[in-house]
Tab-separated table of C-alpha atoms in Angstrom:
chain	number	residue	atom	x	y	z
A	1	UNK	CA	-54.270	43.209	-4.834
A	2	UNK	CA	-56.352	46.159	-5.389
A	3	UNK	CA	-59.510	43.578	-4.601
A	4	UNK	CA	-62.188	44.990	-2.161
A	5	UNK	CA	-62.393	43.428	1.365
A	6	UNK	CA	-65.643	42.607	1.094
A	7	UNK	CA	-66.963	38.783	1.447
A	8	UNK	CA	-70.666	37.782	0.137
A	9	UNK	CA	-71.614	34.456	0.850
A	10	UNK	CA	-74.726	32.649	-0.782
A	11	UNK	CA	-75.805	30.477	1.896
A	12	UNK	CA	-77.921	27.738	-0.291
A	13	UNK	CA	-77.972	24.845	2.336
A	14	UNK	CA	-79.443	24.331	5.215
A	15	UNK	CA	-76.965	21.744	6.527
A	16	UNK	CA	-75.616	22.198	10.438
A	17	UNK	CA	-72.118	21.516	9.186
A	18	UNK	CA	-72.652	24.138	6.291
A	19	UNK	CA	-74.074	26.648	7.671
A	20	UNK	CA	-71.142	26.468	10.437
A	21	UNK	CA	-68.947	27.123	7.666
A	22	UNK	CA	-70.808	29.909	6.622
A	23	UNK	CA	-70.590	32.100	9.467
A	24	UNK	CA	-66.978	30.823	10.694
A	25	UNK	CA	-66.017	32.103	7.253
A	26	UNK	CA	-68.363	35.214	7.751
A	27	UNK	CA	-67.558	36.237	11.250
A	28	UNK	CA	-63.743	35.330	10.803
A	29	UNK	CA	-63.940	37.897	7.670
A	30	UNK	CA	-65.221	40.522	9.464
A	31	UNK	CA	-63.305	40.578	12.500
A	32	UNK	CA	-59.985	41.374	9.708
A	33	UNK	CA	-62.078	44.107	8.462
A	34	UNK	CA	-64.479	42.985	5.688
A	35	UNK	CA	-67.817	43.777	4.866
A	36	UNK	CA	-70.052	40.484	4.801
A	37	UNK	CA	-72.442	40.017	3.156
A	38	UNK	CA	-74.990	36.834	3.620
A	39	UNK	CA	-77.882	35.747	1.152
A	40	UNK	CA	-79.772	32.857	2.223
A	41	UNK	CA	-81.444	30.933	-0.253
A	42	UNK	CA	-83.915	27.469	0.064
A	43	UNK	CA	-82.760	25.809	2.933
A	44	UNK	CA	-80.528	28.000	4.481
A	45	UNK	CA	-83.667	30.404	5.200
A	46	UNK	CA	-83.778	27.705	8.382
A	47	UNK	CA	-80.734	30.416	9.873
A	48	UNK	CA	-82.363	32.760	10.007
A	49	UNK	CA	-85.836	32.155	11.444
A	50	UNK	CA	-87.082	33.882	14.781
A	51	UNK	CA	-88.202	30.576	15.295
A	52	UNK	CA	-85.543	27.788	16.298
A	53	UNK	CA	-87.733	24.844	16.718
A	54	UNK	CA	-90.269	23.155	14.077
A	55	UNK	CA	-93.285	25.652	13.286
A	56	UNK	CA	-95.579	25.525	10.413
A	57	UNK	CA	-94.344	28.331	9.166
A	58	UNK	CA	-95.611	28.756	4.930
A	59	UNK	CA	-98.649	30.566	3.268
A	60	UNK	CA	-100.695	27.695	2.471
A	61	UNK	CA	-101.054	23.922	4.170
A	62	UNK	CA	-98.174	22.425	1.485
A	63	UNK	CA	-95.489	25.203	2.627
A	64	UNK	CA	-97.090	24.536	6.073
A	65	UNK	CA	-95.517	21.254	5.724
A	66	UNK	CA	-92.546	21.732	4.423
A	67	UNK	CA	-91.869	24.783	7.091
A	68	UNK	CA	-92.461	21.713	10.192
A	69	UNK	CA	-89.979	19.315	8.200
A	70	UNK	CA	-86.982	22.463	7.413
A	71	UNK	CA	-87.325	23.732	11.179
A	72	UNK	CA	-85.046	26.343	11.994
A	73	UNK	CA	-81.294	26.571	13.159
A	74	UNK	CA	-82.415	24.512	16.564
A	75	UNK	CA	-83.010	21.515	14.404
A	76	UNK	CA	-80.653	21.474	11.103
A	77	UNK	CA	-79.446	18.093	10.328
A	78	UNK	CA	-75.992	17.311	9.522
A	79	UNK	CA	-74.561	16.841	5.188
A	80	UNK	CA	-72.956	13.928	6.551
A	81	UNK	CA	-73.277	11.342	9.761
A	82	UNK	CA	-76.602	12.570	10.858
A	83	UNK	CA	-77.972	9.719	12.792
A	84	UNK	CA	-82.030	10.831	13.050
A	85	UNK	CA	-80.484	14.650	14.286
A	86	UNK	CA	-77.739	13.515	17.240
A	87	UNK	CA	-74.835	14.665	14.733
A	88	UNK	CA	-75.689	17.968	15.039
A	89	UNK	CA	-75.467	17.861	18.989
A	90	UNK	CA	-72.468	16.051	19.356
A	91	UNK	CA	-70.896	18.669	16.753
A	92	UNK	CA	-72.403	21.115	19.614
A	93	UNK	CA	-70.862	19.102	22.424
A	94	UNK	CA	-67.216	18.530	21.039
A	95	UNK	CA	-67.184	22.577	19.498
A	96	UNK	CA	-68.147	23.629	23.425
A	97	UNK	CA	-65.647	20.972	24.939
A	98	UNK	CA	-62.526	22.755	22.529
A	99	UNK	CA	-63.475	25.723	23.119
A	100	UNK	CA	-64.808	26.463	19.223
A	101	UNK	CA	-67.874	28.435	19.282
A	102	UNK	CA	-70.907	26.612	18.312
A	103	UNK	CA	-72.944	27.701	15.205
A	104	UNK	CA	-75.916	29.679	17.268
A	105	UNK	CA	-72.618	31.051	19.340
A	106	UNK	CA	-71.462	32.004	15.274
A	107	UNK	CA	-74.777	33.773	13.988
A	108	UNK	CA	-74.931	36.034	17.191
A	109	UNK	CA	-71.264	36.710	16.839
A	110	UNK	CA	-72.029	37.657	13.396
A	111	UNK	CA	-74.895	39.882	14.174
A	112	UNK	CA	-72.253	42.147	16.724
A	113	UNK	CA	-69.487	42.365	13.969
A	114	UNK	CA	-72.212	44.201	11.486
A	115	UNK	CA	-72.777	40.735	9.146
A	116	UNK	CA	-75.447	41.920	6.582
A	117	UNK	CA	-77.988	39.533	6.368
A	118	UNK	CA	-80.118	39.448	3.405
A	119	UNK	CA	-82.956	37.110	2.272
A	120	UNK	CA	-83.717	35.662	-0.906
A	121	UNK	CA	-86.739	37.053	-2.308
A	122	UNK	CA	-87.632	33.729	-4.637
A	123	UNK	CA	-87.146	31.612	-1.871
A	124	UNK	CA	-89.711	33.375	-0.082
A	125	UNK	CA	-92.231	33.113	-2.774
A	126	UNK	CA	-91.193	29.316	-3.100
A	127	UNK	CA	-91.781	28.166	0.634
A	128	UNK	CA	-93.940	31.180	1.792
A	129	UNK	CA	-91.923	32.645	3.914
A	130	UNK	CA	-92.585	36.620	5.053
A	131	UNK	CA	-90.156	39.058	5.982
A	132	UNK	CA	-91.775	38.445	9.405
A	133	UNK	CA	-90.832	35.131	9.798
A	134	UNK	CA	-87.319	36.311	10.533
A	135	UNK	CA	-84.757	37.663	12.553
A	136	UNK	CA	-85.075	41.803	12.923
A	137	UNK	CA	-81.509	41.819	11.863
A	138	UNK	CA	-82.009	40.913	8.703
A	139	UNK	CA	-81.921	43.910	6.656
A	140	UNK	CA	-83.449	43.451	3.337
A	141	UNK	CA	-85.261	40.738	0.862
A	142	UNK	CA	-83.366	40.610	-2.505
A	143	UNK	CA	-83.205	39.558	-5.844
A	144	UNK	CA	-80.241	37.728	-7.613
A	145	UNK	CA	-79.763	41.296	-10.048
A	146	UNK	CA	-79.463	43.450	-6.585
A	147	UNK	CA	-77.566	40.859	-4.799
A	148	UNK	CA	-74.601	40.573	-7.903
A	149	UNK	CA	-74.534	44.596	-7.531
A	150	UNK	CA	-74.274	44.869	-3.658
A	151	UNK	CA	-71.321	41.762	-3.824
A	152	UNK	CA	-69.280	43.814	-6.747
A	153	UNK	CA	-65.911	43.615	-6.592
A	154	UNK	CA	-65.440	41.473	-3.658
A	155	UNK	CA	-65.063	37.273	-3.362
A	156	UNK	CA	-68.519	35.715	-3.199
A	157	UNK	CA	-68.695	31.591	-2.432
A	158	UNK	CA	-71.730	29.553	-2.957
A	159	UNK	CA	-72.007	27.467	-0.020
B	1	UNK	CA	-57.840	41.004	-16.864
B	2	UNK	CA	-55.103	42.216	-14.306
B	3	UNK	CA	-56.478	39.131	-12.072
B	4	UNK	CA	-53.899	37.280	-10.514
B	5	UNK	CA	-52.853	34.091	-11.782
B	6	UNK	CA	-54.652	32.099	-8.171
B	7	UNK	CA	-56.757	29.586	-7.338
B	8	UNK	CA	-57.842	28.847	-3.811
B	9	UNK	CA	-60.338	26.186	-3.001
B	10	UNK	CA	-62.254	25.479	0.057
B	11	UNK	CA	-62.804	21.773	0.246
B	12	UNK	CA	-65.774	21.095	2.881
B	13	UNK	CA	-66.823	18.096	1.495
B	14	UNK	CA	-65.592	14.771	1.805
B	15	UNK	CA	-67.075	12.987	-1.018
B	16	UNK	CA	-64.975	10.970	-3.526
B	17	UNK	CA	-66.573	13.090	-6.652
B	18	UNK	CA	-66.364	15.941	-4.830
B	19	UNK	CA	-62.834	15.526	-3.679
B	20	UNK	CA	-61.931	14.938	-7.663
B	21	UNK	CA	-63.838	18.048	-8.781
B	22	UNK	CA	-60.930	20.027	-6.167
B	23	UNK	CA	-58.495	18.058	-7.177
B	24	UNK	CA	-59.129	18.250	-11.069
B	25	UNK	CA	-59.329	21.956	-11.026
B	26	UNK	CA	-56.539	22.121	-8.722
B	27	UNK	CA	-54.119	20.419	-11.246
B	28	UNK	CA	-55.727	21.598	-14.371
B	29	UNK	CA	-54.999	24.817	-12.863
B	30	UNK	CA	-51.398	24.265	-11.341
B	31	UNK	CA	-50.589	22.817	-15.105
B	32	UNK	CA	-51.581	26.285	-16.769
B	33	UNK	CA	-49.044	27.911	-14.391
B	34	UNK	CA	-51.911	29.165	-11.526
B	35	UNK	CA	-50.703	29.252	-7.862
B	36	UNK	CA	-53.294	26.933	-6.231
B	37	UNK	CA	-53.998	26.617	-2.495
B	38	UNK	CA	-56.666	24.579	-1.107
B	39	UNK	CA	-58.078	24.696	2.364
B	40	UNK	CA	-59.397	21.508	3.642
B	41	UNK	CA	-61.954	21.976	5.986
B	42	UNK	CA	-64.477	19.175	8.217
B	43	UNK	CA	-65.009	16.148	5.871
B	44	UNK	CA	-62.697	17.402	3.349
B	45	UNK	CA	-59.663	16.747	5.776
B	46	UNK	CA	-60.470	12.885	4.684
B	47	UNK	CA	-58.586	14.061	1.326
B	48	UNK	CA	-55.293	14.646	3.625
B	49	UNK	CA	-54.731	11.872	6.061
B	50	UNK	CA	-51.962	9.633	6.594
B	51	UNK	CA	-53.826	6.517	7.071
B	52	UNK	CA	-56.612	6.193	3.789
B	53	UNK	CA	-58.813	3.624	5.718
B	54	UNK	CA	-60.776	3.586	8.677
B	55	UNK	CA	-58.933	3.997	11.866
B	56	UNK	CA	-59.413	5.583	15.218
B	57	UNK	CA	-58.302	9.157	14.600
B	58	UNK	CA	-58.708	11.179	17.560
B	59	UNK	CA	-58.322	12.798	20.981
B	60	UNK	CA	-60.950	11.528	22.554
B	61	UNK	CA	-63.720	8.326	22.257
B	62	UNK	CA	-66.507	10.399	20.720
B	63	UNK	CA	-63.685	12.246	18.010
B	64	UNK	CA	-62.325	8.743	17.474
B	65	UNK	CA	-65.603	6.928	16.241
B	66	UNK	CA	-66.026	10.091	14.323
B	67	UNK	CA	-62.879	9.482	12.946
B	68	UNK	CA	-63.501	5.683	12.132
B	69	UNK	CA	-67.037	6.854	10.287
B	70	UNK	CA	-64.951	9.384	8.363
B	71	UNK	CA	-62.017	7.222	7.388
B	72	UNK	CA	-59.790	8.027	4.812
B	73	UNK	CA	-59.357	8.482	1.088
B	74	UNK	CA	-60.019	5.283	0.549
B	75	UNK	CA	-63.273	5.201	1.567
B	76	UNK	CA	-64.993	8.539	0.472
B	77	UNK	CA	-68.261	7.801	-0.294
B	78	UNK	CA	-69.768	9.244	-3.417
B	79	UNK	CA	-72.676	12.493	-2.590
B	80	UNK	CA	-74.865	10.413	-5.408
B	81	UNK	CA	-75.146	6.847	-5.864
B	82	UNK	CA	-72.977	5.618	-3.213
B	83	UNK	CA	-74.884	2.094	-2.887
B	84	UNK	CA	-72.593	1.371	0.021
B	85	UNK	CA	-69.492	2.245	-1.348
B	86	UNK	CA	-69.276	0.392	-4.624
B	87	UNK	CA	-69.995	3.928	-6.581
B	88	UNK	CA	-66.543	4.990	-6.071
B	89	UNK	CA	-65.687	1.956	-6.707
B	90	UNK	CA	-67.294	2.141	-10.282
B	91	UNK	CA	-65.984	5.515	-10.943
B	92	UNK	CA	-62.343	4.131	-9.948
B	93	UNK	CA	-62.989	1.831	-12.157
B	94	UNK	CA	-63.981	3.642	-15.235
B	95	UNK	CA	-62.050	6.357	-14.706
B	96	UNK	CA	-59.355	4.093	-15.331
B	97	UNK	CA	-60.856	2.188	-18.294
B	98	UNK	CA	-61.430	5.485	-20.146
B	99	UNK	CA	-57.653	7.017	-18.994
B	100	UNK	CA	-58.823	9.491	-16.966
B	101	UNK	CA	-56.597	9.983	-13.645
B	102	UNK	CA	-58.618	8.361	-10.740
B	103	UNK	CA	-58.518	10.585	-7.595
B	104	UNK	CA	-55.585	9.382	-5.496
B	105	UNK	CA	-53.413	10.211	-9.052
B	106	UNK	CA	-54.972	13.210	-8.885
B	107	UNK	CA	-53.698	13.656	-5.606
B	108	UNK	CA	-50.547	12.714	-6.201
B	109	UNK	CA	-50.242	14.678	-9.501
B	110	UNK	CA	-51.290	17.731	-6.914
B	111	UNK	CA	-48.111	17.205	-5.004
B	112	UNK	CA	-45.787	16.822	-7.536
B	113	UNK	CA	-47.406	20.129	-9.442
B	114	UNK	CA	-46.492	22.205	-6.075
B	115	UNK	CA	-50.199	22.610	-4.937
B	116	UNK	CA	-50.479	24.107	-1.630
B	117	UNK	CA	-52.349	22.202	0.903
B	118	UNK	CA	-53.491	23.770	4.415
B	119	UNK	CA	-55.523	22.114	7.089
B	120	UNK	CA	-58.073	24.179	9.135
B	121	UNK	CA	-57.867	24.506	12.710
B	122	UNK	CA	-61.020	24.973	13.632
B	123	UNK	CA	-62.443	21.495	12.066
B	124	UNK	CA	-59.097	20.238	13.451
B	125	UNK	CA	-60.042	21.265	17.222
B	126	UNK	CA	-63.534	19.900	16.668
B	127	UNK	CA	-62.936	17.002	15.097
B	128	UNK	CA	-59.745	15.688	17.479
B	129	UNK	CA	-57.183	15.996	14.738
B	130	UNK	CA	-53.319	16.986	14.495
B	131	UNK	CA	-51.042	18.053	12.405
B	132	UNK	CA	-49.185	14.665	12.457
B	133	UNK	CA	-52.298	12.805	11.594
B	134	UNK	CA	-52.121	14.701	7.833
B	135	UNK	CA	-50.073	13.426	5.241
B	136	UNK	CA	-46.019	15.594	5.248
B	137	UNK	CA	-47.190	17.846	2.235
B	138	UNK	CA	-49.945	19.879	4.230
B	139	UNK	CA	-47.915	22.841	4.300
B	140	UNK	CA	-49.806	24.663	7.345
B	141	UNK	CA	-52.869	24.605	9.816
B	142	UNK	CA	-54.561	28.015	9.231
B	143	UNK	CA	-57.829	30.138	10.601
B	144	UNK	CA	-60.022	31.826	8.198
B	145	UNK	CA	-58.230	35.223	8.050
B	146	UNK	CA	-54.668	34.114	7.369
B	147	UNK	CA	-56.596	32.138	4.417
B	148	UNK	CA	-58.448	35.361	3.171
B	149	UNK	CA	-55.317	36.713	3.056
B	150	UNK	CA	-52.808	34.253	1.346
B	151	UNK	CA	-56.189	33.712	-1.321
B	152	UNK	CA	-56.703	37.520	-2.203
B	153	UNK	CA	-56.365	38.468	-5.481
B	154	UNK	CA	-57.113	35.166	-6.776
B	155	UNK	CA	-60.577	33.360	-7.241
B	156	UNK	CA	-61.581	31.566	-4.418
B	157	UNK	CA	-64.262	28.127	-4.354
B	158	UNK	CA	-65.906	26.220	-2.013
B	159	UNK	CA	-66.642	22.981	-2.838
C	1	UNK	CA	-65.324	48.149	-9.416
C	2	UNK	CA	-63.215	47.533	-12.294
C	3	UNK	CA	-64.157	43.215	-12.119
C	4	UNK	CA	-65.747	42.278	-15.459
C	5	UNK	CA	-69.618	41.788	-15.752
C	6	UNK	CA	-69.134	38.093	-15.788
C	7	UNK	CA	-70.474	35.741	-13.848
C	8	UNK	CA	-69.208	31.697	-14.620
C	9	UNK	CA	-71.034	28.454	-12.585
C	10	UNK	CA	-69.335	25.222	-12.058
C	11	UNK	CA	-72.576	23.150	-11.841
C	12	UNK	CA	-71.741	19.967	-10.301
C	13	UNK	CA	-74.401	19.110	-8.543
C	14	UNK	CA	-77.775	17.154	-10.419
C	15	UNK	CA	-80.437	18.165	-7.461
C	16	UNK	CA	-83.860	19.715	-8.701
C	17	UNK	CA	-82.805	22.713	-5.776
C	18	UNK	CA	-79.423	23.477	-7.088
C	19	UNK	CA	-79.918	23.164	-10.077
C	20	UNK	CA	-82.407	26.310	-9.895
C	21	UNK	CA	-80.135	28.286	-8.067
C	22	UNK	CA	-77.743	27.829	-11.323
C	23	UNK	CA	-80.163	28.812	-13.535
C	24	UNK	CA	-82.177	31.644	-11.282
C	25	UNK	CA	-78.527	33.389	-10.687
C	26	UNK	CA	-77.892	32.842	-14.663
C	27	UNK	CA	-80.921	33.951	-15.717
C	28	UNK	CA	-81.228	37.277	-13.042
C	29	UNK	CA	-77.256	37.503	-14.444
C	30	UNK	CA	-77.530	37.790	-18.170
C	31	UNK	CA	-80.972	39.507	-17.380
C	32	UNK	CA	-78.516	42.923	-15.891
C	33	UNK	CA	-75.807	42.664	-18.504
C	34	UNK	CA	-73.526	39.952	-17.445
C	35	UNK	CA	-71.623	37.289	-19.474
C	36	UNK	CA	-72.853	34.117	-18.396
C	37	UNK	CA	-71.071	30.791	-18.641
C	38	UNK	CA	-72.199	27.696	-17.361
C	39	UNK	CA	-69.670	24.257	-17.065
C	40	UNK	CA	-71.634	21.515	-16.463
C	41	UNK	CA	-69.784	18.402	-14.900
C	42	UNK	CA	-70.845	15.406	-13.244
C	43	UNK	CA	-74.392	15.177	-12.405
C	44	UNK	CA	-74.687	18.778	-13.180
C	45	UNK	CA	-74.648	17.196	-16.907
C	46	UNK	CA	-77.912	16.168	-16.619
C	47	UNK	CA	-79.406	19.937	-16.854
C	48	UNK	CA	-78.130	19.459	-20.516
C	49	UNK	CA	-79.624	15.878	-21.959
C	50	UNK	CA	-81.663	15.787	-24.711
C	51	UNK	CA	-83.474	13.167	-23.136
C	52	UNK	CA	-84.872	14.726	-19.720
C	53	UNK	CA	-86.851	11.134	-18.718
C	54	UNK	CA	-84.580	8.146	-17.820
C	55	UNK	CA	-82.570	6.395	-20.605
C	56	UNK	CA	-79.542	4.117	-21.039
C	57	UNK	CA	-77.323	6.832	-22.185
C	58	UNK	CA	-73.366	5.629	-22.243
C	59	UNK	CA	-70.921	3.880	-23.663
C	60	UNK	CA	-71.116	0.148	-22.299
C	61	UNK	CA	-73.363	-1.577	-19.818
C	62	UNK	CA	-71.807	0.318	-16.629
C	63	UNK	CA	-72.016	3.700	-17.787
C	64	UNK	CA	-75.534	2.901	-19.440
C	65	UNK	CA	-76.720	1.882	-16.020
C	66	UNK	CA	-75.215	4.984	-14.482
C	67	UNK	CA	-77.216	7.211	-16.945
C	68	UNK	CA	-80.269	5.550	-16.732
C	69	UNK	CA	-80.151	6.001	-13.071
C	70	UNK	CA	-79.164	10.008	-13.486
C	71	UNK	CA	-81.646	10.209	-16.220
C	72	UNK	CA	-82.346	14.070	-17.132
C	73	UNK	CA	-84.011	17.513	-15.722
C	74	UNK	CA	-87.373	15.903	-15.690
C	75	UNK	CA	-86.036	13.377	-12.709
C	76	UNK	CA	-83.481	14.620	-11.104
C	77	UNK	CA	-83.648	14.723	-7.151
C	78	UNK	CA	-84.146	17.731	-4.700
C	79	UNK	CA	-81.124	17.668	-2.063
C	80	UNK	CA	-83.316	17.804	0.816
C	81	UNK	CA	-87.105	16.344	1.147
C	82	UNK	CA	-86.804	14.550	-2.624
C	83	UNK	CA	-89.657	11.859	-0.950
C	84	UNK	CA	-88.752	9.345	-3.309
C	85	UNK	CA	-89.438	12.113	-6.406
C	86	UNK	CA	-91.788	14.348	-4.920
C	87	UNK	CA	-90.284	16.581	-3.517
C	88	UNK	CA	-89.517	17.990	-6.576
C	89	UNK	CA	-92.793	17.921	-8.220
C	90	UNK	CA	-93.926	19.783	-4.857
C	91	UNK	CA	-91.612	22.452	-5.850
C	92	UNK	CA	-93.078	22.641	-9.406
C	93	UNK	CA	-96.006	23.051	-8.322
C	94	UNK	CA	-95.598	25.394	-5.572
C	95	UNK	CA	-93.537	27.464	-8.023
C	96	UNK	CA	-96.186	27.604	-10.546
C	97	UNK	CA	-99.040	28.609	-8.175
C	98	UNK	CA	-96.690	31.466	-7.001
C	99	UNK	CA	-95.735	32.605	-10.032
C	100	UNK	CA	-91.918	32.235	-9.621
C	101	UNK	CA	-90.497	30.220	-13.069
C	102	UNK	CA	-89.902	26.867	-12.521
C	103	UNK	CA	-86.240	24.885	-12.988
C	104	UNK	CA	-87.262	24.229	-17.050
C	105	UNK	CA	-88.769	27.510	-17.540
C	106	UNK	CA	-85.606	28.881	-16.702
C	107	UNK	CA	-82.983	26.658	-18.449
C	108	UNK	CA	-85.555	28.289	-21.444
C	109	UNK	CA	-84.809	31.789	-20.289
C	110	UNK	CA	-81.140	30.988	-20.131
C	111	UNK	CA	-81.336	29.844	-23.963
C	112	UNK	CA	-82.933	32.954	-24.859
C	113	UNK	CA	-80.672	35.282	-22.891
C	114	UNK	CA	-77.988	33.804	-24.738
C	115	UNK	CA	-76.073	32.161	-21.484
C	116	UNK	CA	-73.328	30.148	-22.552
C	117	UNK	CA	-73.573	26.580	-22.008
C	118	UNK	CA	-70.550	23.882	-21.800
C	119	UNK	CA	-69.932	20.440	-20.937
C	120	UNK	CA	-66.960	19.113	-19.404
C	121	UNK	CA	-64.807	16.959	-20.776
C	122	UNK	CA	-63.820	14.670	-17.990
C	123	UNK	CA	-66.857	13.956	-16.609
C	124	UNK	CA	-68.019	13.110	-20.341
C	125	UNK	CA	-65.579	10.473	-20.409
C	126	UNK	CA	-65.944	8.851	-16.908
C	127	UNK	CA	-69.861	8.767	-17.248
C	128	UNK	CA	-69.474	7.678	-21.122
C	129	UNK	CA	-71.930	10.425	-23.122
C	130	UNK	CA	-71.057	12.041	-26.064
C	131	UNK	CA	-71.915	15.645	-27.101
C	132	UNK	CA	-74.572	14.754	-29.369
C	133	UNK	CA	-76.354	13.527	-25.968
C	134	UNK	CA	-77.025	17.335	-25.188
C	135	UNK	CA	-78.987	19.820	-26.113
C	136	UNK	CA	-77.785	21.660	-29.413
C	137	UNK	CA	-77.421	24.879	-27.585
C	138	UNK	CA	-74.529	23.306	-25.157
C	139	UNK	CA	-71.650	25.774	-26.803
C	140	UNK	CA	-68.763	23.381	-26.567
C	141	UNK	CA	-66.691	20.285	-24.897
C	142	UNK	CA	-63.965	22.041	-22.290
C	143	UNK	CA	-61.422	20.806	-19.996
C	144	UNK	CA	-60.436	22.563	-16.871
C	145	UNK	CA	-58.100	24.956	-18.289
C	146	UNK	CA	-60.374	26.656	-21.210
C	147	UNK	CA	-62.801	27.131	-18.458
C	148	UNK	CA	-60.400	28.810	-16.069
C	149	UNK	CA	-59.845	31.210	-19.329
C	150	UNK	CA	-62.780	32.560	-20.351
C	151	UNK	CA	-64.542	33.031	-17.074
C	152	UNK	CA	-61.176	34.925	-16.283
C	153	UNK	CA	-61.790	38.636	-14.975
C	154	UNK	CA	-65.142	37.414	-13.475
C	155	UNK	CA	-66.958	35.809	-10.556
C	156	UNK	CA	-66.840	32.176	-10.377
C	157	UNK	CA	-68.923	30.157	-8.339
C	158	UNK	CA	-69.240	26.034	-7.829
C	159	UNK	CA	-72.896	25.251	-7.425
């Protein structure tokens, strides 16, 4: 029991559903005291985004393309019962009718509580993505070696 | 090496070779002497119903179609070759032919090895689901802190 | 700060994406010190085939059809955007013209770097491959609870 509160979560997918679970898990850790820490990776870059909506976002006219077809958080599809994108808003309609917050309700909740938000550095390079493409809270672009040093000693889930 | 003796899994999805990736750790675990607990969580809950077909789970009409998409146990589809439900079908059916336990004896072996199962309430309140809609052995519904702290100590997956 | 340098995956998953996320966090692992042990199960297994095209690997006409439909590293599917196969070649290339290694330069690295490599035994049986189907470098044949053993004292993750 001498484990450290601390909570690092590699946020691989870019999934509505998923990425609900990441901060749920995220800001419910934090509000009982844990440092969080988030590293998004591939497709769950799409969270953090300044922009919501499709952009061709990407360094060259192929990442172009595949920055329009990931979108950001405005336009994540769902793992499972999709249906061409309504999944994702009737997940937003039914969270807002029971009174659960809804995942853009999450990330800003997260942001408050002191989430650290981190990027994946490879990632980047992959889809060409800048540090400019995203939100000013996140704090730093990493690599896997200073990413396994910052989440020492606490859980870390690969989600 | 002081690490407790604990497993805790997260189980998000509700695929059927998903489901028997928790469910195989969960007993291989439980018969090594481990204290397991898994958290089933959005599809996952699939894994815990009463009823293991389709039915009309749910408070409302829009939760209730959801819940006849979702179904039961019995009709997980697989996350990879699913061909309309005859992959779990085949995997049923050679898990069998090779004696390997298919995933509702996994299930059951899970009960009988004193695996703790918890539903989440969050999914629960989205989704339109009670407590009486799970199967008797779901021990408790639970947020994300009270299952940070019944898994510390322990390793902790999400599947 | 006492938790072992050890870092152990549960790859499950046979997509082109997460399967580089196994191998980038092995590879950036073992790269800093860490033990590294991979357990590959399910579709995860095909990371480890000798064969990395399609072939009728297994042990009767079902199984033979399931692994010619798997087939290896060279064809396995990204999770998002595969375009019928291309996304992942997209992602080869993009990887190569930005210098980042791509999925079988790293399982390479991993070999060198000396990460540990096993298959699991369950999943060996259901899908019908034997060891000599892998690589020579895949360490050994485990079931659940050897794994839980030696990747005690570190971080596990399910990938």
């Amino acid at each position: 029991m001498t484990e450290a509160k601390k909570l690092s979560l590699i946020a691989f997918s870019g999934d509505y559903d998923k990425l609900t679970a990441v901060f749920t898990l995220a800001t419910g850790a934090a509000a009982v005291g844990y440092e969080v820490n988030i590293f998004f990776t591939f497709w769950g870059l799409d969270a953090i985004k300044q922009k919501t909506g499709r952009s061709f976002l990407g360094s060259n006219w192929l990442t172009k393309i595949f920055g329009y077809m990931m979108g950001g958080l405005g336009v994540t599809p769902n793992s499972r019962f999709n249906f061409c994108g309504i999944g994702p808003k009737i997940f937003r309609y039914l969270m807002r009718k029971n009174n659960v917050a809804t995942l853009e309700e999450l990330v800003d909740a997260a942001k408050l509580l002191g989430v650290n938000l981190y990027a994946c550095e490879m990632a980047m390079h992959v889809l060409g993505l800048r540090k400019e493409d995203f939100i000013p809270e996140v704090k730093d672009v990493l690599g896997v070696a200073t990413f396994l040093e910052l989440s020492e000693g606490g859980r870390t889930l690969f989600i």
